[in-house]
């Protein structure tokens, strides 16, 4: 009985803490960035950000915010599949970039390496947007950035992070790291993982 009471109090305190820190609404914007180093490759990116009111293309909240660039799983390029992440992270003050590239599959297979390079490019691009006076994100980008992903996107996080000191951390969720017959047979365990030099979860 005493244990149940203590557990109930703990859950109430956790809920109160989360409600105190969840101070932002969810803003959403879609931008197609182009990578000039890869023949102006189009990288459609859905961006979720802290806003003062919820909606599409609503004003971003005051302040500077850390950024998470997130790689989706195989055949999972619909941002709604990860809605629980956007709702939580944006409310806590994170900007989340979700590229929808490499969404084909199983045929033609997605290119895992190109997807990793998309994540790497977006991390650099959003930092430059923070310094661009004509950008929606001018003066809104904090120095801390993470590259995160699930399954195929988890693998892409390592590709994006190899020898990359321009990020703060790497977080992968169930990364598909091996050398499958799809994804151009890119073996991240051999080619990328040993060269990640930032803290990784």
C-alpha positions as CSV (number, residue, x, y, z in Angstrom):
1,X,0.0,0.0,0.0
2,X,2.8,2.4,0.9
3,X,4.6,1.5,-2.3
4,X,1.5,2.3,-4.4
5,X,1.1,5.6,-2.7
6,X,4.7,6.5,-3.3
7,X,4.4,5.4,-6.9
8,X,1.3,7.5,-7.4
9,X,3.0,10.6,-5.9
10,X,6.0,10.1,-8.2
11,X,3.8,9.8,-11.3
12,X,1.9,13.0,-10.3
13,X,5.2,14.9,-9.8
14,X,6.6,13.6,-13.2
15,X,3.4,14.8,-14.9
16,X,3.6,18.2,-13.3
17,X,7.2,18.6,-14.3
18,X,6.5,17.7,-17.9
19,X,3.6,20.1,-18.0
20,X,5.8,22.9,-16.6
21,X,8.5,22.3,-19.2
22,X,6.1,21.8,-22.1
23,X,5.8,25.4,-22.9
24,X,5.6,25.6,-26.7
25,X,3.1,24.7,-29.4
26,X,3.9,22.7,-32.5
27,X,4.7,24.7,-35.6
28,X,5.2,23.0,-39.0
29,X,6.9,24.2,-42.2
30,X,8.0,22.3,-45.4
31,X,11.1,23.6,-47.2
32,X,12.9,22.0,-50.2
33,X,16.6,22.6,-49.8
34,X,19.1,21.9,-52.5
35,X,22.6,20.5,-52.0
36,X,24.9,22.1,-54.5
37,X,27.6,19.5,-53.9
38,X,25.3,16.8,-55.3
39,X,24.0,18.3,-58.5
40,X,21.5,20.5,-56.6
41,X,19.8,17.4,-55.1
42,X,16.3,18.4,-53.8
43,X,15.8,17.5,-50.1
44,X,12.2,18.0,-49.1
45,X,12.2,18.6,-45.4
46,X,9.3,18.9,-43.0
47,X,10.3,21.0,-40.1
48,X,8.6,21.0,-36.7
49,X,9.5,23.8,-34.3
50,X,8.5,25.5,-31.1
51,X,5.8,28.1,-31.8
52,X,3.5,30.4,-29.8
53,X,0.5,28.8,-31.4
54,X,0.0,25.5,-33.2
55,X,-0.2,25.4,-37.0
56,X,1.5,25.4,-40.4
57,X,3.8,28.3,-41.2
58,X,3.0,30.0,-37.9
59,X,5.6,32.3,-36.3
60,X,8.5,30.6,-34.4
61,X,8.7,31.2,-30.7
62,X,11.3,33.7,-29.2
63,X,14.7,32.3,-28.4
64,X,17.3,30.0,-29.9
65,X,16.7,26.3,-30.1
66,X,18.8,23.1,-30.5
67,X,18.2,21.1,-33.7
68,X,17.5,17.4,-34.3
69,X,17.8,16.2,-37.9
70,X,15.9,12.9,-38.0
71,X,16.2,10.1,-40.6
72,X,13.0,8.0,-41.1
73,X,12.9,4.2,-41.4
74,X,12.5,2.1,-44.5
75,X,9.2,3.0,-46.3
76,X,8.4,5.3,-43.3
77,X,8.8,8.7,-44.9
78,X,5.4,9.9,-43.5
79,X,6.1,12.4,-40.7
80,X,2.9,11.4,-39.0
81,X,4.5,8.0,-38.1
82,X,6.8,9.9,-35.7
83,X,4.2,12.4,-34.5
84,X,4.8,11.5,-30.9
85,X,8.4,12.7,-31.2
86,X,7.5,16.1,-32.8
87,X,4.8,16.8,-30.3
88,X,7.1,16.1,-27.4
89,X,10.4,17.6,-28.7
90,X,9.0,20.8,-30.1
91,X,7.1,21.4,-26.9
92,X,10.4,21.2,-25.0
93,X,12.1,23.7,-27.4
94,X,13.7,21.6,-30.1
95,X,13.6,22.2,-33.9
96,X,13.2,18.9,-35.7
97,X,14.1,18.4,-39.4
98,X,12.5,15.5,-41.2
99,X,13.7,14.8,-44.7
100,X,11.3,12.8,-46.8
101,X,14.0,11.7,-49.4
102,X,14.8,8.0,-50.1
103,X,11.2,7.1,-49.5
104,X,11.0,4.5,-52.3
105,X,10.9,0.8,-51.7
106,X,11.2,-2.0,-51.8
107,X,11.8,-1.3,-55.5
108,X,13.6,0.8,-56.5
109,X,15.5,0.4,-53.2
110,X,16.4,3.6,-51.3
111,X,20.0,4.7,-51.3
112,X,21.2,4.6,-47.7
113,X,24.4,6.5,-48.4
114,X,22.6,9.4,-50.1
115,X,20.1,9.5,-47.2
116,X,23.0,9.8,-44.7
117,X,24.4,12.6,-46.8
118,X,21.0,14.3,-46.7
119,X,21.1,14.3,-42.9
120,X,24.7,15.6,-42.9
121,X,23.8,18.4,-45.3
122,X,20.7,19.5,-43.4
123,X,22.7,19.8,-40.2
124,X,25.0,22.2,-41.9
125,X,22.3,24.0,-43.8
126,X,20.1,24.8,-40.8
127,X,23.1,26.3,-39.0
128,X,23.7,28.6,-41.9
129,X,20.0,29.5,-41.9
130,X,20.4,30.7,-38.4
131,X,22.9,33.3,-39.7
132,X,20.9,34.3,-42.8
133,X,19.0,37.5,-42.1
134,X,16.4,36.5,-44.8
135,X,15.7,33.1,-43.3
136,X,12.7,32.1,-41.3
137,X,15.2,30.6,-38.8
138,X,17.4,33.7,-38.5
139,X,18.8,34.0,-34.9
140,X,16.8,30.9,-33.9
141,X,19.4,28.1,-34.1
142,X,21.4,27.2,-31.0
143,X,24.9,25.8,-31.5
144,X,23.9,22.3,-30.3
145,X,22.6,19.9,-33.0
146,X,21.9,16.2,-33.1
147,X,21.5,13.7,-35.9
148,X,18.9,11.0,-35.0
149,X,17.2,8.3,-36.9
150,X,15.2,5.0,-36.8
151,X,16.0,1.8,-38.7
152,X,17.3,2.8,-42.1
153,X,17.5,6.4,-40.7
154,X,19.4,5.1,-37.8
155,X,22.0,3.7,-40.2
156,X,22.0,7.0,-42.0
157,X,22.8,8.8,-38.8
158,X,26.2,7.0,-38.7
159,X,26.8,7.7,-42.3
160,X,26.1,11.4,-41.7
161,X,28.2,11.5,-38.5
162,X,31.4,9.7,-39.8
163,X,34.3,12.1,-39.3
164,X,31.8,14.9,-38.6
165,X,32.6,17.2,-35.7
166,X,29.9,19.7,-36.7
167,X,27.3,17.9,-34.5
168,X,26.9,17.5,-30.8
169,X,25.6,14.0,-30.6
170,X,24.2,11.0,-32.5
171,X,21.1,9.0,-31.4
172,X,20.0,5.9,-33.3
173,X,16.8,3.9,-32.7
174,X,17.1,0.3,-33.9
175,X,19.7,1.1,-36.6
176,X,19.8,-1.3,-39.5
177,X,23.6,-1.3,-39.8
178,X,24.4,-4.3,-41.9
179,X,25.0,-5.0,-45.5
180,X,21.6,-5.9,-47.0
181,X,21.0,-6.5,-50.7
182,X,19.0,-3.2,-50.7
183,X,20.4,0.2,-50.0
184,X,23.3,-0.1,-52.4
185,X,24.8,-2.7,-50.0
186,X,26.2,0.0,-47.8
187,X,27.8,-1.6,-44.7
188,X,27.7,1.2,-42.1
189,X,29.3,-1.1,-39.4
190,X,32.5,-1.2,-41.5
191,X,32.4,2.1,-43.4
192,X,30.9,4.7,-41.0
193,X,30.5,3.6,-37.3
194,X,34.2,3.4,-36.5
195,X,34.7,7.0,-37.6
196,X,32.0,8.6,-35.5
197,X,33.8,10.9,-33.1
198,X,31.0,12.6,-31.1
199,X,29.0,11.1,-28.2
200,X,26.6,8.5,-29.4
201,X,23.5,6.8,-27.9
